[in-house]
């Protein structure tokens, strides 16, 4: 890593977290990039297209669970709940859940993007007139970003974390994140969380290698983002998308494979790529129900119940803080 960083000043690195993360990730012997950087404007749009694609069953099957079991989920949550959503994503899910709840206290989205929060607030207030919304700007993985929650009175707090986003965290990071959720809840408060189930590799690999090549564009876009924002000179045609299921680690790994040895310059730093080596861009962990229950138990929650889609590909868990 030292060699890769040599021509970049300490100030440049301190000022630019993205540059620091990219040089750190590409400076090691196994090249990686944090998956959060997949989501610039183009990446977020491509991700929405992935969610609508035929091969990516996760979003569709999760939506089926909410459609089929909404009343039971709402009943389980109970009256006067404040719904907290780390990473305000697709408003449709939370809107239908809020609409089904008995006298909800309101909605508390947390997101790094003020624009996404404004949009979420506007959509919730339009769709559910009178619903109280408290938006918090920040990275929900940081403890201090949760500090303002204390000023919002509620009988019951429920963290809503759908989309299998927990799968993009390493198991230990996932445990830390769930512990952070639990630390902001009182005993008996709830967690509604979506996880993708461990299943056959054919189905999983198809979901991350969709036939319309949207995931390929999504993955390659991270290099385009580095070119656009950090002035790098990646030639995207020298990399190929590869996603495969690692059955021992129970995760789909997404990589960019270098097709020909060459060098790339990023902020005056030269990074050498050797034909065949990869940049590891994302992990998407899959959980059995028992495996996720044990993660919940280790993180300060008691698993209470779960709901599945008819094909049993995906799970919505309900757990309570202890
Ligand atoms: C956001 N996250 C849950 C997606 C997943 O399935 O891991 C991101 C994604 N990457 C490729 N396709 C979808």
mmCIF file of C-alpha atoms and ligand atoms in Angstrom:
data_model
loop_
_atom_site.group_PDB
_atom_site.id
_atom_site.type_symbol
_atom_site.label_atom_id
_atom_site.label_comp_id
_atom_site.label_asym_id
_atom_site.label_seq_id
_atom_site.Cartn_x
_atom_site.Cartn_y
_atom_site.Cartn_z
ATOM 1 C CA UNK A 1 0.000 0.000 0.000
ATOM 2 C CA UNK A 2 2.825 2.397 0.849
ATOM 3 C CA UNK A 3 4.166 2.371 -2.732
ATOM 4 C CA UNK A 4 0.758 3.180 -4.173
ATOM 5 C CA UNK A 5 0.307 6.113 -1.832
ATOM 6 C CA UNK A 6 3.759 7.588 -2.321
ATOM 7 C CA UNK A 7 2.914 10.406 -4.740
ATOM 8 C CA UNK A 8 -0.291 11.564 -3.055
ATOM 9 C CA UNK A 9 0.006 14.097 -0.249
ATOM 10 C CA UNK A 10 -1.391 13.417 3.224
ATOM 11 C CA UNK A 11 -3.662 16.477 2.808
ATOM 12 C CA UNK A 12 -5.161 15.158 -0.411
ATOM 13 C CA UNK A 13 -5.974 11.903 1.353
ATOM 14 C CA UNK A 14 -7.462 13.528 4.430
ATOM 15 C CA UNK A 15 -9.675 15.787 2.307
ATOM 16 C CA UNK A 16 -10.928 13.057 0.060
ATOM 17 C CA UNK A 17 -12.238 9.911 1.684
ATOM 18 C CA UNK A 18 -13.097 8.402 -1.705
ATOM 19 C CA UNK A 19 -9.504 8.848 -2.965
ATOM 20 C CA UNK A 20 -8.131 7.407 0.259
ATOM 21 C CA UNK A 21 -10.384 4.351 0.098
ATOM 22 C CA UNK A 22 -9.649 3.748 -3.590
ATOM 23 C CA UNK A 23 -5.854 3.976 -3.177
ATOM 24 C CA UNK A 24 -5.969 1.828 -0.083
ATOM 25 C CA UNK A 25 -8.169 -0.784 -1.762
ATOM 26 C CA UNK A 26 -6.151 -0.928 -4.964
ATOM 27 C CA UNK A 27 -2.768 -0.647 -3.241
ATOM 28 C CA UNK A 28 -2.908 -4.036 -1.507
ATOM 29 C CA UNK A 29 -1.901 -7.384 -2.962
ATOM 30 C CA UNK A 30 -5.581 -8.377 -3.293
ATOM 31 C CA UNK A 31 -7.350 -5.435 -4.863
ATOM 32 C CA UNK A 32 -10.730 -4.392 -3.452
ATOM 33 C CA UNK A 33 -13.097 -1.428 -3.612
ATOM 34 C CA UNK A 34 -15.765 -0.687 -0.959
ATOM 35 C CA UNK A 35 -19.188 -1.557 -2.372
ATOM 36 C CA UNK A 36 -20.715 1.696 -1.106
ATOM 37 C CA UNK A 37 -18.970 3.433 -4.035
ATOM 38 C CA UNK A 38 -21.090 1.469 -6.528
ATOM 39 C CA UNK A 39 -23.925 3.913 -5.809
ATOM 40 C CA UNK A 40 -23.286 7.227 -7.555
ATOM 41 C CA UNK A 41 -26.213 8.636 -9.553
ATOM 42 C CA UNK A 42 -25.646 6.245 -12.484
ATOM 43 C CA UNK A 43 -24.997 3.282 -10.161
ATOM 44 C CA UNK A 44 -28.158 3.947 -8.153
ATOM 45 C CA UNK A 45 -30.200 4.087 -11.357
ATOM 46 C CA UNK A 46 -28.621 0.847 -12.575
ATOM 47 C CA UNK A 47 -29.364 -0.774 -9.218
ATOM 48 C CA UNK A 48 -33.038 0.162 -9.632
ATOM 49 C CA UNK A 49 -32.944 -1.517 -13.058
ATOM 50 C CA UNK A 50 -31.380 -4.630 -11.480
ATOM 51 C CA UNK A 51 -34.239 -4.728 -8.952
ATOM 52 C CA UNK A 52 -36.743 -4.727 -11.834
ATOM 53 C CA UNK A 53 -34.888 -7.372 -13.846
ATOM 54 C CA UNK A 54 -36.227 -10.901 -14.246
ATOM 55 C CA UNK A 55 -33.133 -12.679 -12.991
ATOM 56 C CA UNK A 56 -32.750 -10.662 -9.768
ATOM 57 C CA UNK A 57 -35.520 -12.323 -7.757
ATOM 58 C CA UNK A 58 -34.722 -10.677 -4.383
ATOM 59 C CA UNK A 59 -36.700 -7.426 -4.725
ATOM 60 C CA UNK A 60 -39.699 -9.113 -6.336
ATOM 61 C CA UNK A 61 -39.890 -11.910 -3.792
ATOM 62 C CA UNK A 62 -39.453 -9.556 -0.864
ATOM 63 C CA UNK A 63 -42.286 -7.412 -2.244
ATOM 64 C CA UNK A 64 -44.442 -10.566 -2.431
ATOM 65 C CA UNK A 65 -43.815 -11.242 1.265
ATOM 66 C CA UNK A 66 -44.921 -7.713 2.168
ATOM 67 C CA UNK A 67 -47.968 -8.005 -0.099
ATOM 68 C CA UNK A 68 -49.036 -11.377 1.303
ATOM 69 C CA UNK A 69 -48.173 -10.900 4.995
ATOM 70 C CA UNK A 70 -48.494 -7.129 5.467
ATOM 71 C CA UNK A 71 -51.309 -7.311 8.008
ATOM 72 C CA UNK A 72 -49.514 -9.937 10.083
ATOM 73 C CA UNK A 73 -46.290 -7.915 10.030
ATOM 74 C CA UNK A 74 -48.190 -4.771 11.061
ATOM 75 C CA UNK A 75 -50.003 -6.657 13.810
ATOM 76 C CA UNK A 76 -46.723 -8.058 15.098
ATOM 77 C CA UNK A 77 -45.230 -4.530 15.234
ATOM 78 C CA UNK A 78 -48.240 -3.247 17.176
ATOM 79 C CA UNK A 79 -49.671 0.231 17.826
ATOM 80 C CA UNK A 80 -47.971 3.629 17.979
ATOM 81 C CA UNK A 81 -44.664 2.498 16.545
ATOM 82 C CA UNK A 82 -41.958 4.809 15.245
ATOM 83 C CA UNK A 83 -40.502 3.198 12.115
ATOM 84 C CA UNK A 84 -36.767 3.875 11.732
ATOM 85 C CA UNK A 85 -35.259 3.126 8.325
ATOM 86 C CA UNK A 86 -31.438 3.113 8.056
ATOM 87 C CA UNK A 87 -30.754 3.917 4.382
ATOM 88 C CA UNK A 88 -34.044 5.331 3.130
ATOM 89 C CA UNK A 89 -34.537 3.276 0.013
ATOM 90 C CA UNK A 90 -37.655 2.442 -1.851
ATOM 91 C CA UNK A 91 -40.531 4.389 -0.284
ATOM 92 C CA UNK A 92 -43.165 1.983 -1.557
ATOM 93 C CA UNK A 93 -42.188 -0.672 0.994
ATOM 94 C CA UNK A 94 -42.208 1.629 3.982
ATOM 95 C CA UNK A 95 -45.287 3.483 2.778
ATOM 96 C CA UNK A 96 -47.398 0.342 2.599
ATOM 97 C CA UNK A 97 -46.121 -0.797 5.998
ATOM 98 C CA UNK A 98 -46.813 2.608 7.605
ATOM 99 C CA UNK A 99 -50.288 2.565 6.047
ATOM 100 C CA UNK A 100 -50.995 -0.866 7.556
ATOM 101 C CA UNK A 101 -49.800 0.043 11.094
ATOM 102 C CA UNK A 102 -52.168 0.885 13.924
ATOM 103 C CA UNK A 103 -51.716 4.620 14.789
ATOM 104 C CA UNK A 104 -48.028 4.834 13.797
ATOM 105 C CA UNK A 105 -46.012 7.498 15.576
ATOM 106 C CA UNK A 106 -44.114 8.348 12.400
ATOM 107 C CA UNK A 107 -41.177 7.624 10.139
ATOM 108 C CA UNK A 108 -37.484 8.262 10.881
ATOM 109 C CA UNK A 109 -35.347 7.698 7.751
ATOM 110 C CA UNK A 110 -31.539 7.933 8.007
ATOM 111 C CA UNK A 111 -29.538 8.406 4.819
ATOM 112 C CA UNK A 112 -26.228 9.860 3.673
ATOM 113 C CA UNK A 113 -27.972 11.736 0.850
ATOM 114 C CA UNK A 114 -30.072 14.836 1.735
ATOM 115 C CA UNK A 115 -31.730 14.606 -1.710
ATOM 116 C CA UNK A 116 -32.901 11.043 -1.115
ATOM 117 C CA UNK A 117 -34.244 12.067 2.309
ATOM 118 C CA UNK A 118 -36.110 15.075 0.903
ATOM 119 C CA UNK A 119 -37.628 12.877 -1.770
ATOM 120 C CA UNK A 120 -38.601 10.216 0.803
ATOM 121 C CA UNK A 121 -40.134 12.859 3.065
ATOM 122 C CA UNK A 122 -42.107 14.365 0.184
ATOM 123 C CA UNK A 123 -43.390 10.992 -0.973
ATOM 124 C CA UNK A 124 -44.420 9.808 2.488
ATOM 125 C CA UNK A 125 -46.177 13.080 3.283
ATOM 126 C CA UNK A 126 -48.016 13.001 -0.070
ATOM 127 C CA UNK A 127 -49.000 9.353 0.205
ATOM 128 C CA UNK A 128 -49.861 9.451 3.912
ATOM 129 C CA UNK A 129 -51.047 12.963 4.809
ATOM 130 C CA UNK A 130 -50.495 13.759 8.475
ATOM 131 C CA UNK A 131 -47.673 11.219 8.909
ATOM 132 C CA UNK A 132 -44.841 12.716 10.965
ATOM 133 C CA UNK A 133 -41.382 12.377 9.396
ATOM 134 C CA UNK A 134 -38.049 13.070 11.108
ATOM 135 C CA UNK A 135 -35.141 12.816 8.644
ATOM 136 C CA UNK A 136 -31.555 12.299 9.720
ATOM 137 C CA UNK A 137 -28.658 12.927 7.311
ATOM 138 C CA UNK A 138 -25.636 10.720 7.868
ATOM 139 C CA UNK A 139 -23.986 7.338 7.574
ATOM 140 C CA UNK A 140 -26.209 4.976 9.574
ATOM 141 C CA UNK A 141 -23.234 2.766 10.477
ATOM 142 C CA UNK A 142 -21.887 5.557 12.729
ATOM 143 C CA UNK A 143 -23.161 5.625 16.325
ATOM 144 C CA UNK A 144 -23.348 9.437 16.522
ATOM 145 C CA UNK A 145 -25.757 9.583 13.578
ATOM 146 C CA UNK A 146 -28.381 7.932 15.805
ATOM 147 C CA UNK A 147 -28.027 10.497 18.611
ATOM 148 C CA UNK A 148 -31.068 12.647 17.661
ATOM 149 C CA UNK A 149 -33.402 9.689 17.893
ATOM 150 C CA UNK A 150 -33.552 10.247 21.640
ATOM 151 C CA UNK A 151 -35.577 13.454 21.140
ATOM 152 C CA UNK A 152 -38.367 11.674 19.248
ATOM 153 C CA UNK A 153 -40.962 10.379 21.713
ATOM 154 C CA UNK A 154 -42.446 6.977 20.923
ATOM 155 C CA UNK A 155 -44.066 4.061 22.653
ATOM 156 C CA UNK A 156 -42.213 1.561 20.522
ATOM 157 C CA UNK A 157 -39.284 1.860 18.117
ATOM 158 C CA UNK A 158 -38.945 -0.498 15.189
ATOM 159 C CA UNK A 159 -35.928 -0.584 12.879
ATOM 160 C CA UNK A 160 -36.954 -1.416 9.314
ATOM 161 C CA UNK A 161 -34.046 -2.797 7.261
ATOM 162 C CA UNK A 162 -35.359 -4.552 4.132
ATOM 163 C CA UNK A 163 -33.625 -5.241 0.802
ATOM 164 C CA UNK A 164 -31.056 -7.779 2.047
ATOM 165 C CA UNK A 165 -28.694 -4.842 2.647
ATOM 166 C CA UNK A 166 -27.373 -6.649 5.738
ATOM 167 C CA UNK A 167 -25.922 -9.204 3.279
ATOM 168 C CA UNK A 168 -23.479 -6.625 1.938
ATOM 169 C CA UNK A 169 -21.740 -6.453 5.317
ATOM 170 C CA UNK A 170 -19.103 -8.986 6.381
ATOM 171 C CA UNK A 171 -20.562 -11.244 9.124
ATOM 172 C CA UNK A 172 -18.621 -9.432 11.878
ATOM 173 C CA UNK A 173 -19.580 -6.009 10.512
ATOM 174 C CA UNK A 174 -23.176 -7.190 10.282
ATOM 175 C CA UNK A 175 -23.012 -8.168 13.957
ATOM 176 C CA UNK A 176 -21.616 -4.721 14.885
ATOM 177 C CA UNK A 177 -24.355 -3.013 12.846
ATOM 178 C CA UNK A 178 -27.132 -5.043 14.460
ATOM 179 C CA UNK A 179 -25.597 -4.261 17.869
ATOM 180 C CA UNK A 180 -25.767 -0.567 16.966
ATOM 181 C CA UNK A 181 -29.449 -0.965 16.080
ATOM 182 C CA UNK A 182 -30.066 -2.804 19.368
ATOM 183 C CA UNK A 183 -28.255 -0.118 21.358
ATOM 184 C CA UNK A 184 -30.773 2.431 20.054
ATOM 185 C CA UNK A 185 -33.761 0.312 21.058
ATOM 186 C CA UNK A 186 -35.322 -0.569 24.410
ATOM 187 C CA UNK A 187 -36.189 -4.124 25.418
ATOM 188 C CA UNK A 188 -39.257 -5.227 23.438
ATOM 189 C CA UNK A 189 -38.647 -2.781 20.576
ATOM 190 C CA UNK A 190 -38.538 -4.389 17.142
ATOM 191 C CA UNK A 191 -36.452 -5.113 14.074
ATOM 192 C CA UNK A 192 -37.954 -6.006 10.680
ATOM 193 C CA UNK A 193 -35.133 -7.175 8.428
ATOM 194 C CA UNK A 194 -34.903 -8.843 5.007
ATOM 195 C CA UNK A 195 -32.341 -11.531 4.186
ATOM 196 C CA UNK A 196 -31.751 -13.631 1.095
ATOM 197 C CA UNK A 197 -31.668 -17.371 1.753
ATOM 198 C CA UNK A 198 -28.805 -19.724 0.972
ATOM 199 C CA UNK A 199 -29.833 -21.608 -2.162
ATOM 200 C CA UNK A 200 -28.533 -23.361 -5.278
ATOM 201 C CA UNK A 201 -25.659 -21.625 -7.038
ATOM 202 C CA UNK A 202 -27.434 -21.575 -10.428
ATOM 203 C CA UNK A 203 -30.244 -19.324 -9.161
ATOM 204 C CA UNK A 204 -27.814 -17.142 -7.224
ATOM 205 C CA UNK A 205 -25.337 -16.749 -10.064
ATOM 206 C CA UNK A 206 -28.122 -15.939 -12.515
ATOM 207 C CA UNK A 207 -29.320 -13.150 -10.196
ATOM 208 C CA UNK A 208 -25.881 -11.505 -10.229
ATOM 209 C CA UNK A 209 -25.160 -12.188 -13.932
ATOM 210 C CA UNK A 210 -28.484 -11.050 -15.361
ATOM 211 C CA UNK A 211 -29.107 -11.731 -19.030
ATOM 212 C CA UNK A 212 -29.605 -8.009 -19.771
ATOM 213 C CA UNK A 213 -26.073 -7.298 -18.456
ATOM 214 C CA UNK A 214 -27.313 -4.594 -16.079
ATOM 215 C CA UNK A 215 -25.231 -5.968 -13.175
ATOM 216 C CA UNK A 216 -22.189 -5.938 -15.467
ATOM 217 C CA UNK A 217 -22.762 -2.211 -16.184
ATOM 218 C CA UNK A 218 -23.408 -1.583 -12.468
ATOM 219 C CA UNK A 219 -20.109 -3.239 -11.523
ATOM 220 C CA UNK A 220 -18.032 -1.542 -14.253
ATOM 221 C CA UNK A 221 -19.545 1.833 -13.387
ATOM 222 C CA UNK A 222 -17.405 1.969 -10.225
ATOM 223 C CA UNK A 223 -14.338 2.382 -12.490
ATOM 224 C CA UNK A 224 -16.124 5.088 -14.496
ATOM 225 C CA UNK A 225 -16.913 6.847 -11.220
ATOM 226 C CA UNK A 226 -13.212 6.772 -10.250
ATOM 227 C CA UNK A 227 -12.383 8.259 -13.678
ATOM 228 C CA UNK A 228 -15.040 10.979 -13.313
ATOM 229 C CA UNK A 229 -14.438 11.961 -9.712
ATOM 230 C CA UNK A 230 -10.741 11.239 -9.188
ATOM 231 C CA UNK A 231 -9.422 11.924 -12.708
ATOM 232 C CA UNK A 232 -8.227 8.342 -13.207
ATOM 233 C CA UNK A 233 -7.751 6.755 -16.625
ATOM 234 C CA UNK A 234 -9.358 3.310 -16.329
ATOM 235 C CA UNK A 235 -10.086 1.729 -19.718
ATOM 236 C CA UNK A 236 -13.326 -0.112 -18.939
ATOM 237 C CA UNK A 237 -12.872 -2.421 -21.920
ATOM 238 C CA UNK A 238 -9.877 -3.974 -20.116
ATOM 239 C CA UNK A 239 -12.093 -5.325 -17.300
ATOM 240 C CA UNK A 240 -14.877 -7.897 -17.232
ATOM 241 C CA UNK A 241 -17.666 -8.455 -14.705
ATOM 242 C CA UNK A 242 -17.549 -11.742 -12.781
ATOM 243 C CA UNK A 243 -19.984 -12.848 -10.055
ATOM 244 C CA UNK A 244 -19.970 -16.299 -8.493
ATOM 245 C CA UNK A 245 -21.299 -18.079 -5.430
ATOM 246 C CA UNK A 246 -18.694 -19.013 -2.812
ATOM 247 C CA UNK A 247 -20.515 -21.858 -1.077
ATOM 248 C CA UNK A 248 -18.145 -22.119 1.913
ATOM 249 C CA UNK A 249 -18.507 -18.430 2.704
ATOM 250 C CA UNK A 250 -22.180 -18.463 1.709
ATOM 251 C CA UNK A 251 -21.846 -15.346 -0.365
ATOM 252 C CA UNK A 252 -22.002 -14.117 -3.933
ATOM 253 C CA UNK A 253 -18.764 -12.321 -4.731
ATOM 254 C CA UNK A 254 -18.636 -9.657 -7.390
ATOM 255 C CA UNK A 255 -15.305 -8.919 -9.087
ATOM 256 C CA UNK A 256 -13.850 -7.004 -12.031
ATOM 257 C CA UNK A 257 -11.342 -9.200 -13.849
ATOM 258 C CA UNK A 258 -8.371 -7.565 -15.576
ATOM 259 C CA UNK A 259 -8.237 -8.845 -19.184
ATOM 260 C CA UNK A 260 -4.738 -7.619 -20.055
ATOM 261 C CA UNK A 261 -1.780 -6.455 -17.946
ATOM 262 C CA UNK A 262 -1.612 -2.657 -17.870
ATOM 263 C CA UNK A 263 -1.243 0.356 -15.550
ATOM 264 C CA UNK A 264 -3.764 2.953 -14.461
ATOM 265 C CA UNK A 265 -3.026 6.331 -12.956
ATOM 266 C CA UNK A 266 -5.141 7.750 -10.149
ATOM 267 C CA UNK A 267 -4.161 11.138 -8.695
ATOM 268 C CA UNK A 268 -0.571 10.734 -9.954
ATOM 269 C CA UNK A 269 -0.311 7.283 -8.434
ATOM 270 C CA UNK A 270 0.371 4.347 -10.733
ATOM 271 C CA UNK A 271 -1.514 1.126 -10.086
ATOM 272 C CA UNK A 272 -0.331 -1.977 -11.970
ATOM 273 C CA UNK A 273 -2.817 -4.632 -13.013
ATOM 274 C CA UNK A 274 -1.825 -8.129 -14.092
ATOM 275 C CA UNK A 275 -3.933 -10.125 -16.541
ATOM 276 C CA UNK A 276 -6.343 -12.356 -14.605
ATOM 277 C CA UNK A 277 -6.189 -10.494 -11.302
ATOM 278 C CA UNK A 278 -9.422 -9.078 -9.968
ATOM 279 C CA UNK A 279 -10.812 -6.112 -8.096
ATOM 280 C CA UNK A 280 -13.252 -7.469 -5.516
ATOM 281 C CA UNK A 281 -16.154 -5.000 -5.487
ATOM 282 C CA UNK A 282 -18.932 -6.593 -3.416
ATOM 283 C CA UNK A 283 -20.018 -9.494 -1.221
ATOM 284 C CA UNK A 284 -23.631 -10.461 -0.885
ATOM 285 C CA UNK A 285 -24.022 -12.870 2.041
ATOM 286 C CA UNK A 286 -26.815 -15.425 2.066
ATOM 287 C CA UNK A 287 -28.218 -16.770 5.330
ATOM 288 C CA UNK A 288 -30.151 -19.820 6.428
ATOM 289 C CA UNK A 289 -32.953 -18.998 8.872
ATOM 290 C CA UNK A 290 -31.040 -20.673 11.716
ATOM 291 C CA UNK A 291 -27.811 -18.898 10.737
ATOM 292 C CA UNK A 292 -29.468 -15.483 10.757
ATOM 293 C CA UNK A 293 -31.259 -16.231 14.027
ATOM 294 C CA UNK A 294 -27.925 -16.978 15.629
ATOM 295 C CA UNK A 295 -26.508 -13.671 14.274
ATOM 296 C CA UNK A 296 -29.534 -11.875 15.765
ATOM 297 C CA UNK A 297 -28.997 -13.600 19.108
ATOM 298 C CA UNK A 298 -25.310 -12.621 19.165
ATOM 299 C CA UNK A 299 -26.243 -8.991 18.433
ATOM 300 C CA UNK A 300 -28.738 -8.231 21.200
ATOM 301 C CA UNK A 301 -31.965 -9.467 19.629
ATOM 302 C CA UNK A 302 -34.348 -12.320 20.255
ATOM 303 C CA UNK A 303 -35.734 -13.826 17.021
ATOM 304 C CA UNK A 304 -39.533 -13.823 17.241
ATOM 305 C CA UNK A 305 -40.916 -14.940 13.886
ATOM 306 C CA UNK A 306 -40.367 -14.769 10.128
ATOM 307 C CA UNK A 307 -42.295 -14.721 6.881
ATOM 308 C CA UNK A 308 -41.320 -16.161 3.483
ATOM 309 C CA UNK A 309 -42.396 -15.854 -0.151
ATOM 310 C CA UNK A 310 -44.294 -18.855 -1.586
ATOM 311 C CA UNK A 311 -41.132 -20.203 -3.282
ATOM 312 C CA UNK A 312 -39.188 -19.857 0.014
ATOM 313 C CA UNK A 313 -36.288 -17.931 -1.503
ATOM 314 C CA UNK A 314 -36.243 -14.960 0.860
ATOM 315 C CA UNK A 315 -37.074 -14.116 4.485
ATOM 316 C CA UNK A 316 -38.448 -11.182 6.459
ATOM 317 C CA UNK A 317 -37.441 -11.646 10.087
ATOM 318 C CA UNK A 318 -39.050 -10.013 13.093
ATOM 319 C CA UNK A 319 -36.860 -9.811 16.180
ATOM 320 C CA UNK A 320 -37.111 -7.918 19.439
ATOM 321 C CA UNK A 321 -34.405 -6.109 21.337
ATOM 322 C CA UNK A 322 -33.456 -7.699 24.657
HETATM 323 C C1 LIG B 1 -28.083 -3.755 -2.272
HETATM 324 N N1 LIG B 1 -27.764 -5.180 -2.213
HETATM 325 C C2 LIG B 1 -28.643 -5.881 -1.299
HETATM 326 C C3 LIG B 1 -27.667 -5.845 -3.527
HETATM 327 C C4 LIG B 1 -27.295 -7.329 -3.338
HETATM 328 O O1 LIG B 1 -28.027 -8.189 -3.803
HETATM 329 O O2 LIG B 1 -26.291 -7.602 -2.689
HETATM 330 C C5 LIG B 1 -26.647 -5.173 -4.429
HETATM 331 C C6 LIG B 1 -26.454 -5.868 -5.751
HETATM 332 N N2 LIG B 1 -25.299 -6.138 -6.301
HETATM 333 C C7 LIG B 1 -25.475 -6.739 -7.463
HETATM 334 N N3 LIG B 1 -26.763 -6.884 -7.654
HETATM 335 C C8 LIG B 1 -27.404 -6.345 -6.587
#
